[in-house]
PDB file of N, CA and C and ligand atoms in Angstrom:
ATOM      1  N   MET N   1      18.221  21.862  -7.136  1.00 79.00           N
ATOM      2  CA  MET N   1      18.824  20.512  -7.151  1.00 79.00           C
ATOM      3  C   MET N   1      18.698  19.928  -5.734  1.00 79.00           C
ATOM      4  N   VAL N   2      18.092  18.768  -5.648  1.00 92.00           N
ATOM      5  CA  VAL N   2      17.938  18.117  -4.333  1.00 92.00           C
ATOM      6  C   VAL N   2      19.185  17.282  -4.041  1.00 92.00           C
ATOM      7  N   ARG N   3      19.588  17.226  -2.770  1.00 96.00           N
ATOM      8  CA  ARG N   3      20.832  16.540  -2.412  1.00 96.00           C
ATOM      9  C   ARG N   3      20.556  15.100  -1.989  1.00 96.00           C
ATOM     10  N   LYS N   4      21.619  14.298  -2.088  1.00 97.00           N
ATOM     11  CA  LYS N   4      21.513  12.899  -1.657  1.00 97.00           C
ATOM     12  C   LYS N   4      21.444  12.821  -0.133  1.00 97.00           C
ATOM     13  N   LEU N   5      20.839  11.762   0.365  1.00 98.00           N
ATOM     14  CA  LEU N   5      20.817  11.506   1.808  1.00 98.00           C
ATOM     15  C   LEU N   5      22.232  11.248   2.304  1.00 98.00           C
ATOM     16  N   SER N   6      22.504  11.729   3.527  1.00 97.00           N
ATOM     17  CA  SER N   6      23.805  11.426   4.156  1.00 97.00           C
ATOM     18  C   SER N   6      23.774   9.980   4.660  1.00 97.00           C
ATOM     19  N   GLU N   7      24.924   9.500   5.079  1.00 97.00           N
ATOM     20  CA  GLU N   7      25.014   8.133   5.603  1.00 97.00           C
ATOM     21  C   GLU N   7      24.087   7.972   6.818  1.00 97.00           C
ATOM     22  N   GLU N   8      24.117   8.979   7.681  1.00 98.00           N
ATOM     23  CA  GLU N   8      23.294   8.931   8.905  1.00 98.00           C
ATOM     24  C   GLU N   8      21.802   8.937   8.558  1.00 98.00           C
ATOM     25  N   GLU N   9      21.431   9.783   7.582  1.00 98.00           N
ATOM     26  CA  GLU N   9      20.019   9.860   7.157  1.00 98.00           C
ATOM     27  C   GLU N   9      19.566   8.529   6.577  1.00 98.00           C
ATOM     28  N   ARG N  10      20.468   7.869   5.882  1.00 97.00           N
ATOM     29  CA  ARG N  10      20.145   6.547   5.310  1.00 97.00           C
ATOM     30  C   ARG N  10      19.901   5.532   6.417  1.00 97.00           C
ATOM     31  N   GLU N  11      20.772   5.528   7.412  1.00 97.00           N
ATOM     32  CA  GLU N  11      20.614   4.572   8.511  1.00 97.00           C
ATOM     33  C   GLU N  11      19.287   4.814   9.233  1.00 97.00           C
ATOM     34  N   THR N  12      18.967   6.087   9.431  1.00 98.00           N
ATOM     35  CA  THR N  12      17.694   6.443  10.081  1.00 98.00           C
ATOM     36  C   THR N  12      16.518   5.945   9.264  1.00 98.00           C
ATOM     37  N   PHE N  13      16.603   6.167   7.946  1.00 97.00           N
ATOM     38  CA  PHE N  13      15.525   5.758   7.032  1.00 97.00           C
ATOM     39  C   PHE N  13      15.327   4.246   7.090  1.00 97.00           C
ATOM     40  N   LEU N  14      16.397   3.503   6.937  1.00 97.00           N
ATOM     41  CA  LEU N  14      16.307   2.041   6.857  1.00 97.00           C
ATOM     42  C   LEU N  14      15.920   1.427   8.197  1.00 97.00           C
ATOM     43  N   SER N  15      16.265   2.105   9.297  1.00 97.00           N
ATOM     44  CA  SER N  15      15.836   1.535  10.587  1.00 97.00           C
ATOM     45  C   SER N  15      14.366   1.876  10.857  1.00 97.00           C
ATOM     46  N   ARG N  16      13.927   2.990  10.300  1.00 97.00           N
ATOM     47  CA  ARG N  16      12.516   3.381  10.473  1.00 97.00           C
ATOM     48  C   ARG N  16      11.601   2.525   9.589  1.00 97.00           C
ATOM     49  N   TYR N  17      12.114   2.150   8.424  1.00 97.00           N
ATOM     50  CA  TYR N  17      11.316   1.355   7.478  1.00 97.00           C
ATOM     51  C   TYR N  17      12.089   0.092   7.125  1.00 97.00           C
ATOM     52  N   PRO N  18      12.169  -0.848   8.056  1.00 97.00           N
ATOM     53  CA  PRO N  18      13.027  -2.038   7.877  1.00 97.00           C
ATOM     54  C   PRO N  18      12.633  -2.947   6.712  1.00 97.00           C
ATOM     55  N   GLU N  19      11.390  -2.825   6.197  1.00 98.00           N
ATOM     56  CA  GLU N  19      11.012  -3.669   5.043  1.00 98.00           C
ATOM     57  C   GLU N  19      11.629  -3.161   3.748  1.00 98.00           C
ATOM     58  N   TRP N  20      12.103  -1.921   3.768  1.00 98.00           N
ATOM     59  CA  TRP N  20      12.725  -1.366   2.549  1.00 98.00           C
ATOM     60  C   TRP N  20      14.203  -1.736   2.539  1.00 98.00           C
ATOM     61  N   LYS N  21      14.659  -2.232   1.432  1.00 98.00           N
ATOM     62  CA  LYS N  21      16.048  -2.687   1.309  1.00 98.00           C
ATOM     63  C   LYS N  21      16.766  -1.917   0.203  1.00 98.00           C
ATOM     64  N   MET N  22      18.073  -1.727   0.379  1.00 97.00           N
ATOM     65  CA  MET N  22      18.863  -1.106  -0.679  1.00 97.00           C
ATOM     66  C   MET N  22      18.862  -2.027  -1.892  1.00 97.00           C
ATOM     67  N   VAL N  23      18.825  -1.428  -3.087  1.00 98.00           N
ATOM     68  CA  VAL N  23      18.866  -2.195  -4.337  1.00 98.00           C
ATOM     69  C   VAL N  23      20.336  -2.408  -4.722  1.00 98.00           C
ATOM     70  N   GLU N  24      20.672  -3.652  -5.039  1.00 98.00           N
ATOM     71  CA  GLU N  24      22.055  -3.971  -5.457  1.00 98.00           C
ATOM     72  C   GLU N  24      22.477  -3.089  -6.635  1.00 98.00           C
ATOM     73  N   GLY N  25      23.603  -2.418  -6.471  1.00 98.00           N
ATOM     74  CA  GLY N  25      24.159  -1.690  -7.614  1.00 98.00           C
ATOM     75  C   GLY N  25      23.487  -0.373  -7.934  1.00 98.00           C
ATOM     76  N   ARG N  26      22.498   0.021  -7.072  1.00 98.00           N
ATOM     77  CA  ARG N  26      21.824   1.314  -7.302  1.00 98.00           C
ATOM     78  C   ARG N  26      21.705   2.071  -5.988  1.00 98.00           C
ATOM     79  N   ASP N  27      21.673   3.358  -6.073  1.00 98.00           N
ATOM     80  CA  ASP N  27      21.386   4.154  -4.873  1.00 98.00           C
ATOM     81  C   ASP N  27      19.867   4.315  -4.807  1.00 98.00           C
ATOM     82  N   ALA N  28      19.204   3.232  -4.414  1.00 98.00           N
ATOM     83  CA  ALA N  28      17.736   3.164  -4.419  1.00 98.00           C
ATOM     84  C   ALA N  28      17.294   2.152  -3.373  1.00 98.00           C
ATOM     85  N   VAL N  29      16.028   2.259  -2.951  1.00 98.00           N
ATOM     86  CA  VAL N  29      15.461   1.283  -2.019  1.00 98.00           C
ATOM     87  C   VAL N  29      14.257   0.639  -2.683  1.00 98.00           C
ATOM     88  N   SER N  30      13.950  -0.567  -2.249  1.00 98.00           N
ATOM     89  CA  SER N  30      12.847  -1.310  -2.858  1.00 98.00           C
ATOM     90  C   SER N  30      12.100  -2.116  -1.799  1.00 98.00           C
ATOM     91  N   ARG N  31      10.832  -2.320  -2.052  1.00 98.00           N
ATOM     92  CA  ARG N  31      10.008  -3.123  -1.166  1.00 98.00           C
ATOM     93  C   ARG N  31       8.921  -3.778  -2.002  1.00 98.00           C
ATOM     94  N   THR N  32       8.569  -5.027  -1.666  1.00 98.00           N
ATOM     95  CA  THR N  32       7.487  -5.717  -2.351  1.00 98.00           C
ATOM     96  C   THR N  32       6.288  -5.823  -1.422  1.00 98.00           C
ATOM     97  N   PHE N  33       5.104  -5.499  -1.953  1.00 98.00           N
ATOM     98  CA  PHE N  33       3.852  -5.614  -1.216  1.00 98.00           C
ATOM     99  C   PHE N  33       3.030  -6.734  -1.845  1.00 98.00           C
ATOM    100  N   LYS N  34       2.378  -7.503  -0.980  1.00 98.00           N
ATOM    101  CA  LYS N  34       1.466  -8.554  -1.462  1.00 98.00           C
ATOM    102  C   LYS N  34       0.083  -8.264  -0.882  1.00 98.00           C
ATOM    103  N   PHE N  35      -0.918  -8.213  -1.775  1.00 98.00           N
ATOM    104  CA  PHE N  35      -2.286  -7.944  -1.348  1.00 98.00           C
ATOM    105  C   PHE N  35      -3.143  -9.177  -1.562  1.00 98.00           C
ATOM    106  N   SER N  36      -4.410  -9.108  -1.141  1.00 98.00           N
ATOM    107  CA  SER N  36      -5.243 -10.325  -1.242  1.00 98.00           C
ATOM    108  C   SER N  36      -5.602 -10.643  -2.695  1.00 98.00           C
ATOM    109  N   ASP N  37      -5.687  -9.600  -3.500  1.00 98.00           N
ATOM    110  CA  ASP N  37      -6.037  -9.841  -4.922  1.00 98.00           C
ATOM    111  C   ASP N  37      -5.646  -8.595  -5.721  1.00 98.00           C
ATOM    112  N   PHE N  38      -5.930  -8.658  -7.017  1.00 98.00           N
ATOM    113  CA  PHE N  38      -5.533  -7.530  -7.867  1.00 98.00           C
ATOM    114  C   PHE N  38      -6.274  -6.254  -7.469  1.00 98.00           C
ATOM    115  N   ASN N  39      -7.535  -6.416  -7.107  1.00 98.00           N
ATOM    116  CA  ASN N  39      -8.342  -5.247  -6.762  1.00 98.00           C
ATOM    117  C   ASN N  39      -7.709  -4.458  -5.606  1.00 98.00           C
ATOM    118  N   GLU N  40      -7.230  -5.205  -4.590  1.00 98.00           N
ATOM    119  CA  GLU N  40      -6.556  -4.543  -3.456  1.00 98.00           C
ATOM    120  C   GLU N  40      -5.250  -3.888  -3.913  1.00 98.00           C
ATOM    121  N   ALA N  41      -4.507  -4.602  -4.755  1.00 98.00           N
ATOM    122  CA  ALA N  41      -3.237  -4.043  -5.250  1.00 98.00           C
ATOM    123  C   ALA N  41      -3.498  -2.776  -6.057  1.00 98.00           C
ATOM    124  N   TRP N  42      -4.508  -2.813  -6.861  1.00 98.00           N
ATOM    125  CA  TRP N  42      -4.865  -1.668  -7.707  1.00 98.00           C
ATOM    126  C   TRP N  42      -5.269  -0.467  -6.843  1.00 98.00           C
ATOM    127  N   GLY N  43      -6.032  -0.753  -5.771  1.00 98.00           N
ATOM    128  CA  GLY N  43      -6.436   0.337  -4.875  1.00 98.00           C
ATOM    129  C   GLY N  43      -5.219   0.989  -4.229  1.00 98.00           C
ATOM    130  N   PHE N  44      -4.267   0.136  -3.823  1.00 98.00           N
ATOM    131  CA  PHE N  44      -3.010   0.645  -3.247  1.00 98.00           C
ATOM    132  C   PHE N  44      -2.287   1.520  -4.261  1.00 98.00           C
ATOM    133  N   MET N  45      -2.163   1.026  -5.474  1.00 98.00           N
ATOM    134  CA  MET N  45      -1.441   1.783  -6.512  1.00 98.00           C
ATOM    135  C   MET N  45      -2.147   3.096  -6.811  1.00 98.00           C
ATOM    136  N   SER N  46      -3.450   3.103  -6.746  1.00 98.00           N
ATOM    137  CA  SER N  46      -4.188   4.345  -6.984  1.00 98.00           C
ATOM    138  C   SER N  46      -3.876   5.380  -5.897  1.00 98.00           C
ATOM    139  N   ARG N  47      -3.832   4.918  -4.645  1.00 98.00           N
ATOM    140  CA  ARG N  47      -3.532   5.836  -3.535  1.00 98.00           C
ATOM    141  C   ARG N  47      -2.092   6.357  -3.649  1.00 98.00           C
ATOM    142  N   VAL N  48      -1.183   5.464  -4.024  1.00 98.00           N
ATOM    143  CA  VAL N  48       0.215   5.887  -4.172  1.00 98.00           C
ATOM    144  C   VAL N  48       0.349   6.857  -5.338  1.00 98.00           C
ATOM    145  N   ALA N  49      -0.368   6.591  -6.415  1.00 98.00           N
ATOM    146  CA  ALA N  49      -0.290   7.472  -7.587  1.00 98.00           C
ATOM    147  C   ALA N  49      -0.716   8.898  -7.216  1.00 98.00           C
ATOM    148  N   LEU N  50      -1.778   9.011  -6.424  1.00 98.00           N
ATOM    149  CA  LEU N  50      -2.256  10.334  -6.008  1.00 98.00           C
ATOM    150  C   LEU N  50      -1.202  11.021  -5.136  1.00 98.00           C
ATOM    151  N   ALA N  51      -0.592  10.260  -4.218  1.00 98.00           N
ATOM    152  CA  ALA N  51       0.438  10.836  -3.336  1.00 98.00           C
ATOM    153  C   ALA N  51       1.659  11.245  -4.154  1.00 98.00           C
ATOM    154  N   ALA N  52       2.009  10.441  -5.143  1.00 98.00           N
ATOM    155  CA  ALA N  52       3.167  10.746  -5.986  1.00 98.00           C
ATOM    156  C   ALA N  52       2.928  12.014  -6.790  1.00 98.00           C
ATOM    157  N   GLU N  53       1.738  12.130  -7.351  1.00 98.00           N
ATOM    158  CA  GLU N  53       1.416  13.334  -8.109  1.00 98.00           C
ATOM    159  C   GLU N  53       1.448  14.565  -7.202  1.00 98.00           C
ATOM    160  N   LYS N  54       0.914  14.414  -6.006  1.00 98.00           N
ATOM    161  CA  LYS N  54       0.876  15.548  -5.078  1.00 98.00           C
ATOM    162  C   LYS N  54       2.295  15.985  -4.708  1.00 98.00           C
ATOM    163  N   ALA N  55       3.188  15.011  -4.584  1.00 98.00           N
ATOM    164  CA  ALA N  55       4.579  15.300  -4.189  1.00 98.00           C
ATOM    165  C   ALA N  55       5.468  15.602  -5.383  1.00 98.00           C
ATOM    166  N   ASP N  56       4.924  15.385  -6.595  1.00 98.00           N
ATOM    167  CA  ASP N  56       5.744  15.470  -7.813  1.00 98.00           C
ATOM    168  C   ASP N  56       6.990  14.598  -7.663  1.00 98.00           C
ATOM    169  N   HIS N  57       6.784  13.408  -7.110  1.00 98.00           N
ATOM    170  CA  HIS N  57       7.880  12.456  -6.918  1.00 98.00           C
ATOM    171  C   HIS N  57       7.300  11.069  -7.134  1.00 98.00           C
ATOM    172  N   HIS N  58       7.839  10.324  -8.080  1.00 98.00           N
ATOM    173  CA  HIS N  58       7.169   9.114  -8.561  1.00 98.00           C
ATOM    174  C   HIS N  58       7.990   7.846  -8.376  1.00 98.00           C
ATOM    175  N   PRO N  59       7.310   6.761  -8.052  1.00 98.00           N
ATOM    176  CA  PRO N  59       8.024   5.491  -7.856  1.00 98.00           C
ATOM    177  C   PRO N  59       8.321   4.811  -9.187  1.00 98.00           C
ATOM    178  N   GLU N  60       9.252   3.877  -9.140  1.00 98.00           N
ATOM    179  CA  GLU N  60       9.421   2.897 -10.213  1.00 98.00           C
ATOM    180  C   GLU N  60       8.695   1.679  -9.666  1.00 98.00           C
ATOM    181  N   TRP N  61       7.768   1.132 -10.405  1.00 98.00           N
ATOM    182  CA  TRP N  61       7.044  -0.014  -9.830  1.00 98.00           C
ATOM    183  C   TRP N  61       6.623  -0.990 -10.910  1.00 98.00           C
ATOM    184  N   PHE N  62       6.411  -2.247 -10.355  1.00 98.00           N
ATOM    185  CA  PHE N  62       6.024  -3.380 -11.197  1.00 98.00           C
ATOM    186  C   PHE N  62       4.876  -4.077 -10.488  1.00 98.00           C
ATOM    187  N   ASN N  63       3.822  -4.380 -11.233  1.00 98.00           N
ATOM    188  CA  ASN N  63       2.678  -5.070 -10.613  1.00 98.00           C
ATOM    189  C   ASN N  63       2.319  -6.305 -11.419  1.00 98.00           C
ATOM    190  N   VAL N  64       2.127  -7.411 -10.713  1.00 98.00           N
ATOM    191  CA  VAL N  64       1.516  -8.580 -11.342  1.00 98.00           C
ATOM    192  C   VAL N  64       0.510  -9.111 -10.338  1.00 98.00           C
ATOM    193  N   TYR N  65      -0.740  -9.143 -10.743  1.00 98.00           N
ATOM    194  CA  TYR N  65      -1.875  -9.595  -9.929  1.00 98.00           C
ATOM    195  C   TYR N  65      -1.882  -8.906  -8.555  1.00 98.00           C
ATOM    196  N   ASN N  66      -1.569  -9.638  -7.451  1.00 98.00           N
ATOM    197  CA  ASN N  66      -1.664  -9.042  -6.104  1.00 98.00           C
ATOM    198  C   ASN N  66      -0.336  -8.544  -5.574  1.00 98.00           C
ATOM    199  N   LYS N  67       0.726  -8.575  -6.428  1.00 98.00           N
ATOM    200  CA  LYS N  67       2.069  -8.190  -5.978  1.00 98.00           C
ATOM    201  C   LYS N  67       2.437  -6.838  -6.605  1.00 98.00           C
ATOM    202  N   VAL N  68       2.998  -5.960  -5.771  1.00 99.00           N
ATOM    203  CA  VAL N  68       3.491  -4.663  -6.265  1.00 99.00           C
ATOM    204  C   VAL N  68       4.915  -4.480  -5.746  1.00 99.00           C
ATOM    205  N   GLU N  69       5.852  -4.373  -6.685  1.00 98.00           N
ATOM    206  CA  GLU N  69       7.250  -4.117  -6.300  1.00 98.00           C
ATOM    207  C   GLU N  69       7.500  -2.620  -6.501  1.00 98.00           C
ATOM    208  N   VAL N  70       7.939  -1.949  -5.462  1.00 99.00           N
ATOM    209  CA  VAL N  70       8.141  -0.498  -5.526  1.00 99.00           C
ATOM    210  C   VAL N  70       9.617  -0.182  -5.302  1.00 99.00           C
ATOM    211  N   THR N  71      10.165   0.633  -6.167  1.00 99.00           N
ATOM    212  CA  THR N  71      11.557   1.093  -6.012  1.00 99.00           C
ATOM    213  C   THR N  71      11.563   2.615  -5.986  1.00 99.00           C
ATOM    214  N   LEU N  72      12.309   3.171  -5.048  1.00 98.00           N
ATOM    215  CA  LEU N  72      12.380   4.624  -4.901  1.00 98.00           C
ATOM    216  C   LEU N  72      13.806   5.121  -5.059  1.00 98.00           C
ATOM    217  N   THR N  73      13.965   6.132  -5.858  1.00 98.00           N
ATOM    218  CA  THR N  73      15.209   6.866  -5.980  1.00 98.00           C
ATOM    219  C   THR N  73      14.856   8.227  -6.567  1.00 98.00           C
ATOM    220  N   THR N  74      15.781   9.160  -6.492  1.00 98.00           N
ATOM    221  CA  THR N  74      15.495  10.513  -6.995  1.00 98.00           C
ATOM    222  C   THR N  74      16.367  10.786  -8.204  1.00 98.00           C
ATOM    223  N   HIS N  75      15.718  10.859  -9.361  1.00 98.00           N
ATOM    224  CA  HIS N  75      16.492  11.062 -10.598  1.00 98.00           C
ATOM    225  C   HIS N  75      17.310  12.355 -10.494  1.00 98.00           C
ATOM    226  N   ASP N  76      16.689  13.394  -9.962  1.00 97.00           N
ATOM    227  CA  ASP N  76      17.351  14.710  -9.895  1.00 97.00           C
ATOM    228  C   ASP N  76      18.580  14.679  -8.985  1.00 97.00           C
ATOM    229  N   ALA N  77      18.641  13.734  -8.052  1.00 97.00           N
ATOM    230  CA  ALA N  77      19.802  13.648  -7.152  1.00 97.00           C
ATOM    231  C   ALA N  77      20.704  12.481  -7.538  1.00 97.00           C
ATOM    232  N   ASP N  78      20.259  11.741  -8.547  1.00 96.00           N
ATOM    233  CA  ASP N  78      20.982  10.531  -8.967  1.00 96.00           C
ATOM    234  C   ASP N  78      21.193   9.592  -7.785  1.00 96.00           C
ATOM    235  N   GLY N  79      20.175   9.532  -6.932  1.00 98.00           N
ATOM    236  CA  GLY N  79      20.276   8.653  -5.761  1.00 98.00           C
ATOM    237  C   GLY N  79      19.156   8.956  -4.774  1.00 98.00           C
ATOM    238  N   LEU N  80      19.296   8.435  -3.552  1.00 98.00           N
ATOM    239  CA  LEU N  80      18.253   8.610  -2.535  1.00 98.00           C
ATOM    240  C   LEU N  80      18.252  10.041  -1.997  1.00 98.00           C
ATOM    241  N   SER N  81      17.062  10.591  -1.846  1.00 98.00           N
ATOM    242  CA  SER N  81      16.925  11.934  -1.266  1.00 98.00           C
ATOM    243  C   SER N  81      15.793  11.923  -0.242  1.00 98.00           C
ATOM    244  N   GLU N  82      15.587  13.074   0.371  1.00 98.00           N
ATOM    245  CA  GLU N  82      14.499  13.118   1.369  1.00 98.00           C
ATOM    246  C   GLU N  82      13.135  12.936   0.710  1.00 98.00           C
ATOM    247  N   ARG N  83      13.058  13.155  -0.600  1.00 98.00           N
ATOM    248  CA  ARG N  83      11.778  12.932  -1.300  1.00 98.00           C
ATOM    249  C   ARG N  83      11.394  11.452  -1.257  1.00 98.00           C
ATOM    250  N   ASP N  84      12.413  10.586  -1.292  1.00 98.00           N
ATOM    251  CA  ASP N  84      12.157   9.150  -1.230  1.00 98.00           C
ATOM    252  C   ASP N  84      11.706   8.745   0.167  1.00 98.00           C
ATOM    253  N   VAL N  85      12.285   9.369   1.171  1.00 98.00           N
ATOM    254  CA  VAL N  85      11.872   9.100   2.556  1.00 98.00           C
ATOM    255  C   VAL N  85      10.413   9.497   2.740  1.00 98.00           C
ATOM    256  N   ALA N  86      10.066  10.671   2.245  1.00 98.00           N
ATOM    257  CA  ALA N  86       8.685  11.168   2.385  1.00 98.00           C
ATOM    258  C   ALA N  86       7.706  10.270   1.639  1.00 98.00           C
ATOM    259  N   LEU N  87       8.078   9.883   0.427  1.00 98.00           N
ATOM    260  CA  LEU N  87       7.160   9.040  -0.358  1.00 98.00           C
ATOM    261  C   LEU N  87       7.045   7.652   0.265  1.00 98.00           C
ATOM    262  N   ALA N  88       8.126   7.132   0.812  1.00 98.00           N
ATOM    263  CA  ALA N  88       8.055   5.822   1.482  1.00 98.00           C
ATOM    264  C   ALA N  88       7.054   5.884   2.631  1.00 98.00           C
ATOM    265  N   GLY N  89       7.038   6.980   3.350  1.00 98.00           N
ATOM    266  CA  GLY N  89       6.075   7.158   4.439  1.00 98.00           C
ATOM    267  C   GLY N  89       4.649   7.149   3.919  1.00 98.00           C
ATOM    268  N   ASN N  90       4.430   7.848   2.808  1.00 98.00           N
ATOM    269  CA  ASN N  90       3.085   7.867   2.204  1.00 98.00           C
ATOM    270  C   ASN N  90       2.697   6.479   1.703  1.00 98.00           C
ATOM    271  N   ILE N  91       3.671   5.761   1.162  1.00 98.00           N
ATOM    272  CA  ILE N  91       3.411   4.420   0.635  1.00 98.00           C
ATOM    273  C   ILE N  91       3.049   3.461   1.774  1.00 98.00           C
ATOM    274  N   GLU N  92       3.759   3.585   2.898  1.00 98.00           N
ATOM    275  CA  GLU N  92       3.421   2.733   4.053  1.00 98.00           C
ATOM    276  C   GLU N  92       1.989   3.004   4.510  1.00 98.00           C
ATOM    277  N   GLU N  93       1.589   4.262   4.525  1.00 98.00           N
ATOM    278  CA  GLU N  93       0.206   4.610   4.892  1.00 98.00           C
ATOM    279  C   GLU N  93      -0.783   4.014   3.896  1.00 98.00           C
ATOM    280  N   ALA N  94      -0.447   4.133   2.611  1.00 98.00           N
ATOM    281  CA  ALA N  94      -1.359   3.655   1.559  1.00 98.00           C
ATOM    282  C   ALA N  94      -1.534   2.143   1.588  1.00 98.00           C
ATOM    283  N   ALA N  95      -0.567   1.437   2.205  1.00 98.00           N
ATOM    284  CA  ALA N  95      -0.627  -0.027   2.237  1.00 98.00           C
ATOM    285  C   ALA N  95      -1.422  -0.549   3.429  1.00 98.00           C
ATOM    286  N   LYS N  96      -1.779   0.364   4.344  1.00 96.00           N
ATOM    287  CA  LYS N  96      -2.494  -0.117   5.547  1.00 96.00           C
ATOM    288  C   LYS N  96      -3.929  -0.549   5.250  1.00 96.00           C
TER     289      LYS N  96
HETATM  290  N1  HBI O 101      10.342  11.310  -9.474  1.00 55.16           N
HETATM  291  N2  HBI O 101      11.530   9.552  -8.521  1.00 55.16           N
HETATM  292  C1  HBI O 101      11.506  10.795  -9.074  1.00 55.16           C
HETATM  293  N3  HBI O 101      12.663  11.472  -9.183  1.00 55.16           N
HETATM  294  C2  HBI O 101      12.683  12.718  -9.710  1.00 55.16           C
HETATM  295  O1  HBI O 101      13.767  13.330  -9.816  1.00 55.16           O
HETATM  296  C3  HBI O 101      11.468  13.301 -10.150  1.00 55.16           C
HETATM  297  C4  HBI O 101      10.305  12.535 -10.027  1.00 55.16           C
HETATM  298  N4  HBI O 101       9.122  13.035 -10.447  1.00 55.16           N
HETATM  299  C5  HBI O 101       9.020  14.336 -11.091  1.00 55.16           C
HETATM  300  C6  HBI O 101      10.264  15.086 -11.109  1.00 55.16           C
HETATM  301  N5  HBI O 101      11.430  14.582 -10.689  1.00 55.16           N
HETATM  302  C7  HBI O 101      10.202  16.476 -11.629  1.00 55.16           C
HETATM  303  O2  HBI O 101      10.410  17.400 -10.585  1.00 55.16           O
HETATM  304  C8  HBI O 101      11.302  16.742 -12.645  1.00 55.16           C
HETATM  305  O3  HBI O 101      11.127  15.804 -13.641  1.00 55.16           O
HETATM  306  C9  HBI O 101      11.138  18.123 -13.186  1.00 55.16           C
END
């Protein structure tokens, strides 16, 4: 069973990744990415999908054309865990 992030770990996470915001009413973080077109968005999602499979930790996401909304939380912890921090790091890399 993976544990939830502490208050301090959350502050560290959110200051390290300021584009990620807490989701209202959920213990989750979310960020929206905008790409030049669908092809770029799709390439990003493909890279994230591979990282998610490798980590066995998967995002909740929504895509329309060049926009990808990503939400991270850990079902097994019923909230944010270090798995979300790690995946957010991979997602930031995949968006470069
Ligand atoms: N992804 N976001 C998220 N949260 C989980 O708890 C999770 C997951 N992907 C796979 C996974 N858990 C498996 O470890 C469990 O379903 C067995």
